[in-house]
């Protein structure tokens, strides 16, 4: 597959997802970057902003096994990973696999599960392997988690710890659409059956596991020049030196940003990265990996605003 063929394939993916999710072009683009960069994505937004529909549409456009977990306060790790059950017919334990054994996993309202259950996903997201009763079970190279969370209702939720947040390549914030997009959504739904869950059934499968592996090989072939790497490093180190940030980004965050930059270049049909790739990905990659200082919190500044200020201060290579 060539870079031009990759662009055509991703254009088809965007078009299919765009049939059900309107007005979220940038979020869809970053979902695709995460897919090819082998990263996971956290979608955050108020109820009714199509977070779950976006994740379902993303999975529907991929010819990959899909799993869904509705996180609740009483969800246990075994409900996510699976458990071994004794079979009296064979006198052996048989593994009953949980929904994590899929290629695209929708973790819906992930912050509603207790920390023990959230941590059950930690190894799966980091190593694409789960350990059950001392045995490792690989999940496959295609495994990707698309998680959603609601930032408004905090009662009965468990904020994700920094160690788990760091496993997400991007945190994407979804807001209410503009008026014209909202009207287009209403028109689309007004002409569709009222039965829920049918939106994604007509979406075509654009990318299968073999094609995904082929496209990722193209991404692996893209290397970053030293000026781009130095720019990434200056941005990361600036988060550690900012008076508005109590805890800055780690080396893992720098590596994640570099990997996403390579994938972004490939999706743009280029075999080289440019500073604009880094600028576009900096805030989605870092907003969940920094901890604001007391002064920034008192002033009501968001992580995105603080990171935007750093972007404006650090000179990009020419």
PDB file of C-alpha atoms in Angstrom:
ATOM      1  CA  UNK A   1       0.000   0.000   0.000  1.00  0.00           C
ATOM      2  CA  UNK A   2       1.213   3.512  -0.842  1.00  0.00           C
ATOM      3  CA  UNK A   3       0.683   6.737   1.075  1.00  0.00           C
ATOM      4  CA  UNK A   4      -1.802   7.813  -1.601  1.00  0.00           C
ATOM      5  CA  UNK A   5      -3.754   4.588  -1.118  1.00  0.00           C
ATOM      6  CA  UNK A   6      -3.702   5.218   2.629  1.00  0.00           C
ATOM      7  CA  UNK A   7      -5.212   8.665   2.072  1.00  0.00           C
ATOM      8  CA  UNK A   8      -7.981   7.154  -0.048  1.00  0.00           C
ATOM      9  CA  UNK A   9      -8.723   4.515   2.596  1.00  0.00           C
ATOM     10  CA  UNK A  10      -8.855   7.060   5.412  1.00  0.00           C
ATOM     11  CA  UNK A  11     -11.044   9.369   3.303  1.00  0.00           C
ATOM     12  CA  UNK A  12     -13.475   6.469   2.982  1.00  0.00           C
ATOM     13  CA  UNK A  13     -13.355   5.914   6.762  1.00  0.00           C
ATOM     14  CA  UNK A  14     -14.093   9.589   7.412  1.00  0.00           C
ATOM     15  CA  UNK A  15     -16.993   9.499   4.972  1.00  0.00           C
ATOM     16  CA  UNK A  16     -18.571   6.417   6.562  1.00  0.00           C
ATOM     17  CA  UNK A  17     -18.272   7.751  10.115  1.00  0.00           C
ATOM     18  CA  UNK A  18     -19.543  11.132   8.921  1.00  0.00           C
ATOM     19  CA  UNK A  19     -22.779   9.517   7.739  1.00  0.00           C
ATOM     20  CA  UNK A  20     -23.914   9.085  11.346  1.00  0.00           C
ATOM     21  CA  UNK A  21     -21.818  11.623  13.287  1.00  0.00           C
ATOM     22  CA  UNK A  22     -22.065  15.178  11.963  1.00  0.00           C
ATOM     23  CA  UNK A  23     -19.828  18.114  12.820  1.00  0.00           C
ATOM     24  CA  UNK A  24     -17.050  16.163  14.558  1.00  0.00           C
ATOM     25  CA  UNK A  25     -14.473  16.126  11.770  1.00  0.00           C
ATOM     26  CA  UNK A  26     -11.477  16.973  13.988  1.00  0.00           C
ATOM     27  CA  UNK A  27     -12.417  14.317  16.552  1.00  0.00           C
ATOM     28  CA  UNK A  28     -12.827  11.701  13.801  1.00  0.00           C
ATOM     29  CA  UNK A  29      -9.450  12.696  12.368  1.00  0.00           C
ATOM     30  CA  UNK A  30      -7.739  12.217  15.738  1.00  0.00           C
ATOM     31  CA  UNK A  31      -9.497   8.868  16.226  1.00  0.00           C
ATOM     32  CA  UNK A  32      -7.904   7.734  12.954  1.00  0.00           C
ATOM     33  CA  UNK A  33      -4.497   9.047  14.027  1.00  0.00           C
ATOM     34  CA  UNK A  34      -4.816   7.036  17.252  1.00  0.00           C
ATOM     35  CA  UNK A  35      -5.834   3.921  15.310  1.00  0.00           C
ATOM     36  CA  UNK A  36      -2.719   4.030  13.120  1.00  0.00           C
ATOM     37  CA  UNK A  37      -0.466   5.144  15.993  1.00  0.00           C
ATOM     38  CA  UNK A  38      -1.631   2.161  18.106  1.00  0.00           C
ATOM     39  CA  UNK A  39      -3.061   4.411  20.796  1.00  0.00           C
ATOM     40  CA  UNK A  40      -6.240   4.531  22.859  1.00  0.00           C
ATOM     41  CA  UNK A  41      -8.688   7.432  23.036  1.00  0.00           C
ATOM     42  CA  UNK A  42     -10.720   8.993  25.850  1.00  0.00           C
ATOM     43  CA  UNK A  43     -13.810  10.940  24.743  1.00  0.00           C
ATOM     44  CA  UNK A  44     -15.127  13.467  27.259  1.00  0.00           C
ATOM     45  CA  UNK A  45     -18.252  15.534  26.916  1.00  0.00           C
ATOM     46  CA  UNK A  46     -21.710  16.195  28.372  1.00  0.00           C
ATOM     47  CA  UNK A  47     -24.554  13.739  27.801  1.00  0.00           C
ATOM     48  CA  UNK A  48     -26.159  13.756  24.374  1.00  0.00           C
ATOM     49  CA  UNK A  49     -23.111  14.818  22.354  1.00  0.00           C
ATOM     50  CA  UNK A  50     -22.833  11.524  20.418  1.00  0.00           C
ATOM     51  CA  UNK A  51     -19.773  10.152  22.253  1.00  0.00           C
ATOM     52  CA  UNK A  52     -21.099   6.590  22.277  1.00  0.00           C
ATOM     53  CA  UNK A  53     -22.473   6.917  18.747  1.00  0.00           C
ATOM     54  CA  UNK A  54     -19.083   8.150  17.562  1.00  0.00           C
ATOM     55  CA  UNK A  55     -17.326   5.160  19.127  1.00  0.00           C
ATOM     56  CA  UNK A  56     -19.905   2.740  17.686  1.00  0.00           C
ATOM     57  CA  UNK A  57     -19.644   4.325  14.230  1.00  0.00           C
ATOM     58  CA  UNK A  58     -15.857   4.151  14.387  1.00  0.00           C
ATOM     59  CA  UNK A  59     -16.062   0.448  15.200  1.00  0.00           C
ATOM     60  CA  UNK A  60     -18.760  -0.183  12.582  1.00  0.00           C
ATOM     61  CA  UNK A  61     -16.564   1.232   9.808  1.00  0.00           C
ATOM     62  CA  UNK A  62     -13.812  -1.230  10.749  1.00  0.00           C
ATOM     63  CA  UNK A  63     -14.098  -4.907   9.912  1.00  0.00           C
ATOM     64  CA  UNK A  64     -12.836  -5.775  13.398  1.00  0.00           C
ATOM     65  CA  UNK A  65     -14.376  -7.576  16.368  1.00  0.00           C
ATOM     66  CA  UNK A  66     -16.310  -5.104  18.520  1.00  0.00           C
ATOM     67  CA  UNK A  67     -16.882  -5.279  22.278  1.00  0.00           C
ATOM     68  CA  UNK A  68     -18.718  -2.936  24.606  1.00  0.00           C
ATOM     69  CA  UNK A  69     -18.622  -2.521  28.369  1.00  0.00           C
ATOM     70  CA  UNK A  70     -21.116  -0.321  30.206  1.00  0.00           C
ATOM     71  CA  UNK A  71     -19.143   0.705  33.280  1.00  0.00           C
ATOM     72  CA  UNK A  72     -21.184   0.841  36.496  1.00  0.00           C
ATOM     73  CA  UNK A  73     -20.265   1.124  40.199  1.00  0.00           C
ATOM     74  CA  UNK A  74     -20.866  -2.597  40.756  1.00  0.00           C
ATOM     75  CA  UNK A  75     -18.784  -3.773  37.759  1.00  0.00           C
ATOM     76  CA  UNK A  76     -16.049  -6.227  38.792  1.00  0.00           C
ATOM     77  CA  UNK A  77     -12.696  -6.973  37.081  1.00  0.00           C
ATOM     78  CA  UNK A  78     -13.964 -10.420  36.111  1.00  0.00           C
ATOM     79  CA  UNK A  79     -16.833  -8.787  34.234  1.00  0.00           C
ATOM     80  CA  UNK A  80     -14.238  -7.050  32.066  1.00  0.00           C
ATOM     81  CA  UNK A  81     -11.523  -9.672  31.668  1.00  0.00           C
ATOM     82  CA  UNK A  82     -13.462 -12.914  32.084  1.00  0.00           C
ATOM     83  CA  UNK A  83     -13.070 -15.714  34.577  1.00  0.00           C
ATOM     84  CA  UNK A  84     -12.176 -19.396  34.805  1.00  0.00           C
ATOM     85  CA  UNK A  85     -15.131 -21.679  35.533  1.00  0.00           C
ATOM     86  CA  UNK A  86     -14.777 -25.295  36.634  1.00  0.00           C
ATOM     87  CA  UNK A  87     -16.263 -27.718  34.110  1.00  0.00           C
ATOM     88  CA  UNK A  88     -17.470 -30.827  35.959  1.00  0.00           C
ATOM     89  CA  UNK A  89     -17.634 -32.784  32.704  1.00  0.00           C
ATOM     90  CA  UNK A  90     -13.917 -32.446  32.026  1.00  0.00           C
ATOM     91  CA  UNK A  91     -12.712 -31.733  35.575  1.00  0.00           C
ATOM     92  CA  UNK A  92     -10.862 -28.702  34.192  1.00  0.00           C
ATOM     93  CA  UNK A  93     -11.168 -24.961  34.491  1.00  0.00           C
ATOM     94  CA  UNK A  94     -12.444 -23.301  31.307  1.00  0.00           C
ATOM     95  CA  UNK A  95     -11.839 -19.643  30.561  1.00  0.00           C
ATOM     96  CA  UNK A  96     -14.964 -17.636  29.855  1.00  0.00           C
ATOM     97  CA  UNK A  97     -13.614 -14.586  28.068  1.00  0.00           C
ATOM     98  CA  UNK A  98     -14.877 -11.137  28.931  1.00  0.00           C
ATOM     99  CA  UNK A  99     -15.669  -8.297  26.502  1.00  0.00           C
ATOM    100  CA  UNK A 100     -12.061  -7.098  26.639  1.00  0.00           C
ATOM    101  CA  UNK A 101     -11.269  -9.920  24.210  1.00  0.00           C
ATOM    102  CA  UNK A 102     -12.151  -7.845  21.170  1.00  0.00           C
ATOM    103  CA  UNK A 103     -10.304  -5.712  18.666  1.00  0.00           C
ATOM    104  CA  UNK A 104     -12.263  -2.490  19.183  1.00  0.00           C
ATOM    105  CA  UNK A 105     -13.475  -2.042  22.770  1.00  0.00           C
ATOM    106  CA  UNK A 106     -15.969   0.652  23.727  1.00  0.00           C
ATOM    107  CA  UNK A 107     -15.566   1.437  27.433  1.00  0.00           C
ATOM    108  CA  UNK A 108     -18.725   3.454  28.028  1.00  0.00           C
ATOM    109  CA  UNK A 109     -18.716   5.858  31.001  1.00  0.00           C
ATOM    110  CA  UNK A 110     -15.414   4.473  32.227  1.00  0.00           C
ATOM    111  CA  UNK A 111     -15.325   6.795  35.240  1.00  0.00           C
ATOM    112  CA  UNK A 112     -18.399   5.129  36.755  1.00  0.00           C
ATOM    113  CA  UNK A 113     -16.499   1.947  37.663  1.00  0.00           C
ATOM    114  CA  UNK A 114     -14.448   1.651  40.879  1.00  0.00           C
ATOM    115  CA  UNK A 115     -10.633   1.914  40.683  1.00  0.00           C
ATOM    116  CA  UNK A 116     -10.127  -1.858  40.930  1.00  0.00           C
ATOM    117  CA  UNK A 117     -12.150  -2.406  37.777  1.00  0.00           C
ATOM    118  CA  UNK A 118     -10.560   0.547  35.990  1.00  0.00           C
ATOM    119  CA  UNK A 119      -7.161  -0.966  36.770  1.00  0.00           C
ATOM    120  CA  UNK A 120      -8.233  -4.221  35.121  1.00  0.00           C
ATOM    121  CA  UNK A 121      -7.911  -2.407  31.809  1.00  0.00           C
ATOM    122  CA  UNK A 122      -4.439  -1.061  32.641  1.00  0.00           C
ATOM    123  CA  UNK A 123      -2.408  -4.073  31.488  1.00  0.00           C
ATOM    124  CA  UNK A 124      -4.689  -4.613  28.504  1.00  0.00           C
ATOM    125  CA  UNK A 125      -4.187  -1.038  27.294  1.00  0.00           C
ATOM    126  CA  UNK A 126      -0.454  -0.960  27.974  1.00  0.00           C
ATOM    127  CA  UNK A 127       0.605  -4.436  26.848  1.00  0.00           C
ATOM    128  CA  UNK A 128      -2.394  -5.652  24.807  1.00  0.00           C
ATOM    129  CA  UNK A 129      -2.331  -8.712  27.051  1.00  0.00           C
ATOM    130  CA  UNK A 130      -4.380  -9.762  30.078  1.00  0.00           C
ATOM    131  CA  UNK A 131      -3.370 -12.154  32.844  1.00  0.00           C
ATOM    132  CA  UNK A 132      -6.030 -14.461  34.250  1.00  0.00           C
ATOM    133  CA  UNK A 133      -5.123 -17.069  36.863  1.00  0.00           C
ATOM    134  CA  UNK A 134      -1.430 -16.647  36.094  1.00  0.00           C
ATOM    135  CA  UNK A 135      -1.796 -17.174  32.341  1.00  0.00           C
ATOM    136  CA  UNK A 136      -1.180 -14.423  29.790  1.00  0.00           C
ATOM    137  CA  UNK A 137      -3.734 -14.045  27.009  1.00  0.00           C
ATOM    138  CA  UNK A 138      -2.765 -11.777  24.072  1.00  0.00           C
ATOM    139  CA  UNK A 139      -5.443  -9.447  22.733  1.00  0.00           C
ATOM    140  CA  UNK A 140      -3.889  -8.902  19.312  1.00  0.00           C
ATOM    141  CA  UNK A 141      -2.095  -5.982  17.696  1.00  0.00           C
ATOM    142  CA  UNK A 142      -5.387  -4.433  16.535  1.00  0.00           C
ATOM    143  CA  UNK A 143      -6.721  -3.926  20.076  1.00  0.00           C
ATOM    144  CA  UNK A 144      -7.837  -0.342  20.708  1.00  0.00           C
ATOM    145  CA  UNK A 145      -9.920   1.144  23.530  1.00  0.00           C
ATOM    146  CA  UNK A 146     -12.325   4.015  22.888  1.00  0.00           C
ATOM    147  CA  UNK A 147     -13.556   5.161  26.296  1.00  0.00           C
ATOM    148  CA  UNK A 148     -16.181   7.780  27.132  1.00  0.00           C
ATOM    149  CA  UNK A 149     -16.768   9.791  30.265  1.00  0.00           C
ATOM    150  CA  UNK A 150     -19.175  12.481  31.402  1.00  0.00           C
ATOM    151  CA  UNK A 151     -17.509  15.468  33.137  1.00  0.00           C
ATOM    152  CA  UNK A 152     -20.752  16.929  34.510  1.00  0.00           C
ATOM    153  CA  UNK A 153     -22.288  14.336  36.826  1.00  0.00           C
ATOM    154  CA  UNK A 154     -19.612  13.568  39.432  1.00  0.00           C
ATOM    155  CA  UNK A 155     -21.844  11.804  41.950  1.00  0.00           C
ATOM    156  CA  UNK A 156     -21.121   8.076  41.868  1.00  0.00           C
ATOM    157  CA  UNK A 157     -18.033   8.447  39.660  1.00  0.00           C
ATOM    158  CA  UNK A 158     -14.390   7.567  40.243  1.00  0.00           C
ATOM    159  CA  UNK A 159     -11.923   9.933  38.513  1.00  0.00           C
ATOM    160  CA  UNK A 160      -9.353   8.041  36.480  1.00  0.00           C
ATOM    161  CA  UNK A 161      -5.922   8.035  38.159  1.00  0.00           C
ATOM    162  CA  UNK A 162      -2.968   9.578  36.344  1.00  0.00           C
ATOM    163  CA  UNK A 163      -1.441   6.134  35.678  1.00  0.00           C
ATOM    164  CA  UNK A 164      -4.541   5.091  33.730  1.00  0.00           C
ATOM    165  CA  UNK A 165      -4.983   8.425  31.968  1.00  0.00           C
ATOM    166  CA  UNK A 166      -1.411   8.125  30.721  1.00  0.00           C
ATOM    167  CA  UNK A 167      -2.419   4.983  28.795  1.00  0.00           C
ATOM    168  CA  UNK A 168      -4.654   7.062  26.541  1.00  0.00           C
ATOM    169  CA  UNK A 169      -2.897   8.614  23.573  1.00  0.00           C
ATOM    170  CA  UNK A 170      -5.525  11.366  23.253  1.00  0.00           C
ATOM    171  CA  UNK A 171      -8.165  12.936  25.421  1.00  0.00           C
ATOM    172  CA  UNK A 172     -10.712  14.488  23.076  1.00  0.00           C
ATOM    173  CA  UNK A 173     -13.241  16.981  24.428  1.00  0.00           C
ATOM    174  CA  UNK A 174     -16.619  16.998  22.662  1.00  0.00           C
ATOM    175  CA  UNK A 175     -18.993  19.945  23.016  1.00  0.00           C
ATOM    176  CA  UNK A 176     -22.447  20.741  21.664  1.00  0.00           C
ATOM    177  CA  UNK A 177     -22.463  21.328  17.890  1.00  0.00           C
ATOM    178  CA  UNK A 178     -23.158  24.685  16.195  1.00  0.00           C
ATOM    179  CA  UNK A 179     -26.769  25.516  15.348  1.00  0.00           C
ATOM    180  CA  UNK A 180     -26.525  24.588  11.647  1.00  0.00           C
ATOM    181  CA  UNK A 181     -25.011  21.188  12.468  1.00  0.00           C
ATOM    182  CA  UNK A 182     -27.638  20.574  15.133  1.00  0.00           C
ATOM    183  CA  UNK A 183     -30.371  21.332  12.593  1.00  0.00           C
ATOM    184  CA  UNK A 184     -28.762  18.906  10.123  1.00  0.00           C
ATOM    185  CA  UNK A 185     -28.765  16.228  12.848  1.00  0.00           C
ATOM    186  CA  UNK A 186     -32.457  16.807  13.539  1.00  0.00           C
ATOM    187  CA  UNK A 187     -33.297  16.625   9.829  1.00  0.00           C
ATOM    188  CA  UNK A 188     -31.354  13.380   9.485  1.00  0.00           C
ATOM    189  CA  UNK A 189     -33.098  11.788  12.461  1.00  0.00           C
ATOM    190  CA  UNK A 190     -36.510  13.067  11.370  1.00  0.00           C
ATOM    191  CA  UNK A 191     -36.267  10.942   8.223  1.00  0.00           C
ATOM    192  CA  UNK A 192     -34.970   7.807   9.976  1.00  0.00           C
ATOM    193  CA  UNK A 193     -36.768   5.063  11.941  1.00  0.00           C
ATOM    194  CA  UNK A 194     -37.312   5.918  15.600  1.00  0.00           C
ATOM    195  CA  UNK A 195     -35.905   2.614  16.817  1.00  0.00           C
ATOM    196  CA  UNK A 196     -32.634   3.179  18.656  1.00  0.00           C
ATOM    197  CA  UNK A 197     -29.385   1.493  17.690  1.00  0.00           C
ATOM    198  CA  UNK A 198     -29.978   1.347  13.929  1.00  0.00           C
ATOM    199  CA  UNK A 199     -27.744   4.296  13.003  1.00  0.00           C
ATOM    200  CA  UNK A 200     -24.603   2.254  12.370  1.00  0.00           C
ATOM    201  CA  UNK A 201     -26.083  -0.864  10.760  1.00  0.00           C
ATOM    202  CA  UNK A 202     -25.785   0.518   7.217  1.00  0.00           C
ATOM    203  CA  UNK A 203     -22.156   1.609   7.498  1.00  0.00           C
ATOM    204  CA  UNK A 204     -19.748  -0.153   5.155  1.00  0.00           C
ATOM    205  CA  UNK A 205     -16.681  -1.977   6.482  1.00  0.00           C
ATOM    206  CA  UNK A 206     -13.753   0.010   5.143  1.00  0.00           C
ATOM    207  CA  UNK A 207     -10.713  -1.413   6.930  1.00  0.00           C
ATOM    208  CA  UNK A 208      -9.984  -4.965   8.095  1.00  0.00           C
ATOM    209  CA  UNK A 209      -7.133  -6.349  10.211  1.00  0.00           C
ATOM    210  CA  UNK A 210      -4.887  -7.088   7.213  1.00  0.00           C
ATOM    211  CA  UNK A 211      -5.314  -3.596   5.743  1.00  0.00           C
ATOM    212  CA  UNK A 212      -4.768  -2.052   9.163  1.00  0.00           C
ATOM    213  CA  UNK A 213      -1.479  -3.914   9.570  1.00  0.00           C
ATOM    214  CA  UNK A 214      -0.444  -2.750   6.105  1.00  0.00           C
ATOM    215  CA  UNK A 215      -1.196   0.891   6.863  1.00  0.00           C
ATOM    216  CA  UNK A 216       0.639   0.718  10.167  1.00  0.00           C
ATOM    217  CA  UNK A 217       3.706  -0.543   8.292  1.00  0.00           C
ATOM    218  CA  UNK A 218       3.593   2.715   6.313  1.00  0.00           C
ATOM    219  CA  UNK A 219       3.510   4.686   9.560  1.00  0.00           C
ATOM    220  CA  UNK A 220       6.464   2.682  10.869  1.00  0.00           C
ATOM    221  CA  UNK A 221       8.419   3.710   7.793  1.00  0.00           C
ATOM    222  CA  UNK A 222       8.128   7.407   8.630  1.00  0.00           C
ATOM    223  CA  UNK A 223      10.960   8.830  10.722  1.00  0.00           C
ATOM    224  CA  UNK A 224      11.151  12.232  12.401  1.00  0.00           C
ATOM    225  CA  UNK A 225      14.023  14.574  11.742  1.00  0.00           C
ATOM    226  CA  UNK A 226      16.025  15.952  14.649  1.00  0.00           C
ATOM    227  CA  UNK A 227      14.480  19.423  14.357  1.00  0.00           C
ATOM    228  CA  UNK A 228      10.980  17.972  14.844  1.00  0.00           C
ATOM    229  CA  UNK A 229      12.155  15.791  17.741  1.00  0.00           C
ATOM    230  CA  UNK A 230      13.881  18.781  19.341  1.00  0.00           C
ATOM    231  CA  UNK A 231      10.664  20.805  18.976  1.00  0.00           C
ATOM    232  CA  UNK A 232       8.655  18.047  20.680  1.00  0.00           C
ATOM    233  CA  UNK A 233      11.189  17.865  23.494  1.00  0.00           C
ATOM    234  CA  UNK A 234      11.178  21.642  24.032  1.00  0.00           C
ATOM    235  CA  UNK A 235       7.395  21.592  24.343  1.00  0.00           C
ATOM    236  CA  UNK A 236       7.434  18.678  26.790  1.00  0.00           C
ATOM    237  CA  UNK A 237      10.154  20.205  28.956  1.00  0.00           C
ATOM    238  CA  UNK A 238       8.293  23.514  28.959  1.00  0.00           C
ATOM    239  CA  UNK A 239       5.383  21.806  30.743  1.00  0.00           C
ATOM    240  CA  UNK A 240       7.781  20.904  33.569  1.00  0.00           C
ATOM    241  CA  UNK A 241       9.081  24.458  33.860  1.00  0.00           C
ATOM    242  CA  UNK A 242       5.762  26.304  33.671  1.00  0.00           C
ATOM    243  CA  UNK A 243       4.655  28.050  36.859  1.00  0.00           C
ATOM    244  CA  UNK A 244       1.057  27.132  36.011  1.00  0.00           C
ATOM    245  CA  UNK A 245       1.717  23.363  35.997  1.00  0.00           C
ATOM    246  CA  UNK A 246       2.411  21.400  39.174  1.00  0.00           C
ATOM    247  CA  UNK A 247       3.422  18.189  37.403  1.00  0.00           C
ATOM    248  CA  UNK A 248       4.541  18.297  33.784  1.00  0.00           C
ATOM    249  CA  UNK A 249       4.543  15.689  31.047  1.00  0.00           C
ATOM    250  CA  UNK A 250       6.780  12.618  31.138  1.00  0.00           C
ATOM    251  CA  UNK A 251       9.173  11.112  28.620  1.00  0.00           C
ATOM    252  CA  UNK A 252       6.394   8.646  27.760  1.00  0.00           C
ATOM    253  CA  UNK A 253       4.239  11.642  26.781  1.00  0.00           C
ATOM    254  CA  UNK A 254       7.014  12.908  24.493  1.00  0.00           C
ATOM    255  CA  UNK A 255       7.245   9.474  22.883  1.00  0.00           C
ATOM    256  CA  UNK A 256       3.463   9.359  22.456  1.00  0.00           C
ATOM    257  CA  UNK A 257       3.455  12.768  20.787  1.00  0.00           C
ATOM    258  CA  UNK A 258       6.241  11.694  18.435  1.00  0.00           C
ATOM    259  CA  UNK A 259       4.376   8.519  17.469  1.00  0.00           C
ATOM    260  CA  UNK A 260       1.139  10.414  16.843  1.00  0.00           C
ATOM    261  CA  UNK A 261       3.062  12.927  14.715  1.00  0.00           C
ATOM    262  CA  UNK A 262       4.315  10.108  12.479  1.00  0.00           C
ATOM    263  CA  UNK A 263       0.775   8.782  12.042  1.00  0.00           C
ATOM    264  CA  UNK A 264      -0.567  12.266  11.303  1.00  0.00           C
ATOM    265  CA  UNK A 265       2.040  12.768   8.582  1.00  0.00           C
ATOM    266  CA  UNK A 266       1.067   9.449   6.976  1.00  0.00           C
ATOM    267  CA  UNK A 267      -2.638  10.347   7.017  1.00  0.00           C
ATOM    268  CA  UNK A 268      -1.749  13.581   5.233  1.00  0.00           C
ATOM    269  CA  UNK A 269      -0.002  11.600   2.497  1.00  0.00           C
ATOM    270  CA  UNK A 270       3.480  12.704   3.534  1.00  0.00           C
ATOM    271  CA  UNK A 271       6.556  10.622   4.410  1.00  0.00           C
ATOM    272  CA  UNK A 272       7.827  13.444   6.609  1.00  0.00           C
ATOM    273  CA  UNK A 273       6.408  15.451   9.515  1.00  0.00           C
ATOM    274  CA  UNK A 274       6.062  19.211   9.765  1.00  0.00           C
ATOM    275  CA  UNK A 275       5.731  21.459  12.857  1.00  0.00           C
ATOM    276  CA  UNK A 276       1.992  21.882  12.228  1.00  0.00           C
ATOM    277  CA  UNK A 277       1.547  18.143  12.869  1.00  0.00           C
ATOM    278  CA  UNK A 278       3.061  18.590  16.324  1.00  0.00           C
ATOM    279  CA  UNK A 279       1.040  21.747  17.054  1.00  0.00           C
ATOM    280  CA  UNK A 280      -2.266  20.069  16.166  1.00  0.00           C
ATOM    281  CA  UNK A 281      -1.584  17.033  18.350  1.00  0.00           C
ATOM    282  CA  UNK A 282       0.087  18.748  21.325  1.00  0.00           C
ATOM    283  CA  UNK A 283      -3.046  19.626  23.316  1.00  0.00           C
ATOM    284  CA  UNK A 284      -5.001  16.356  22.725  1.00  0.00           C
ATOM    285  CA  UNK A 285      -1.887  14.370  23.709  1.00  0.00           C
ATOM    286  CA  UNK A 286      -1.003  16.432  26.789  1.00  0.00           C
ATOM    287  CA  UNK A 287      -4.242  17.790  28.300  1.00  0.00           C
ATOM    288  CA  UNK A 288      -4.735  14.667  30.446  1.00  0.00           C
ATOM    289  CA  UNK A 289      -1.042  14.187  31.270  1.00  0.00           C
ATOM    290  CA  UNK A 290      -0.417  17.392  33.219  1.00  0.00           C
ATOM    291  CA  UNK A 291      -1.590  18.542  36.655  1.00  0.00           C
ATOM    292  CA  UNK A 292      -2.353  22.240  36.977  1.00  0.00           C
ATOM    293  CA  UNK A 293      -0.848  24.255  39.795  1.00  0.00           C
ATOM    294  CA  UNK A 294      -2.953  26.043  42.454  1.00  0.00           C
ATOM    295  CA  UNK A 295      -2.639  29.460  40.782  1.00  0.00           C
ATOM    296  CA  UNK A 296      -3.986  28.200  37.447  1.00  0.00           C
ATOM    297  CA  UNK A 297      -6.863  26.400  39.163  1.00  0.00           C
ATOM    298  CA  UNK A 298      -7.795  29.486  41.203  1.00  0.00           C
ATOM    299  CA  UNK A 299      -7.845  31.562  38.027  1.00  0.00           C
ATOM    300  CA  UNK A 300     -10.112  28.946  36.402  1.00  0.00           C
ATOM    301  CA  UNK A 301      -7.674  28.139  33.598  1.00  0.00           C
ATOM    302  CA  UNK A 302      -8.062  24.824  31.780  1.00  0.00           C
ATOM    303  CA  UNK A 303      -5.225  22.489  30.758  1.00  0.00           C
ATOM    304  CA  UNK A 304      -5.914  23.380  27.118  1.00  0.00           C
ATOM    305  CA  UNK A 305      -5.452  27.094  27.826  1.00  0.00           C
ATOM    306  CA  UNK A 306      -2.185  26.514  29.670  1.00  0.00           C
ATOM    307  CA  UNK A 307      -0.872  24.260  26.899  1.00  0.00           C
ATOM    308  CA  UNK A 308      -1.932  26.763  24.246  1.00  0.00           C
ATOM    309  CA  UNK A 309       0.141  29.381  26.051  1.00  0.00           C
ATOM    310  CA  UNK A 310       3.180  27.071  25.931  1.00  0.00           C
ATOM    311  CA  UNK A 311       2.633  26.489  22.204  1.00  0.00           C
ATOM    312  CA  UNK A 312       2.691  30.241  21.647  1.00  0.00           C
ATOM    313  CA  UNK A 313       5.878  30.664  23.662  1.00  0.00           C
ATOM    314  CA  UNK A 314       8.014  27.905  22.098  1.00  0.00           C
ATOM    315  CA  UNK A 315       9.313  28.729  18.650  1.00  0.00           C
ATOM    316  CA  UNK A 316       8.698  26.089  15.976  1.00  0.00           C
ATOM    317  CA  UNK A 317      11.418  25.019  13.544  1.00  0.00           C
ATOM    318  CA  UNK A 318      11.323  26.608  10.100  1.00  0.00           C
TER     319      UNK A 318
END
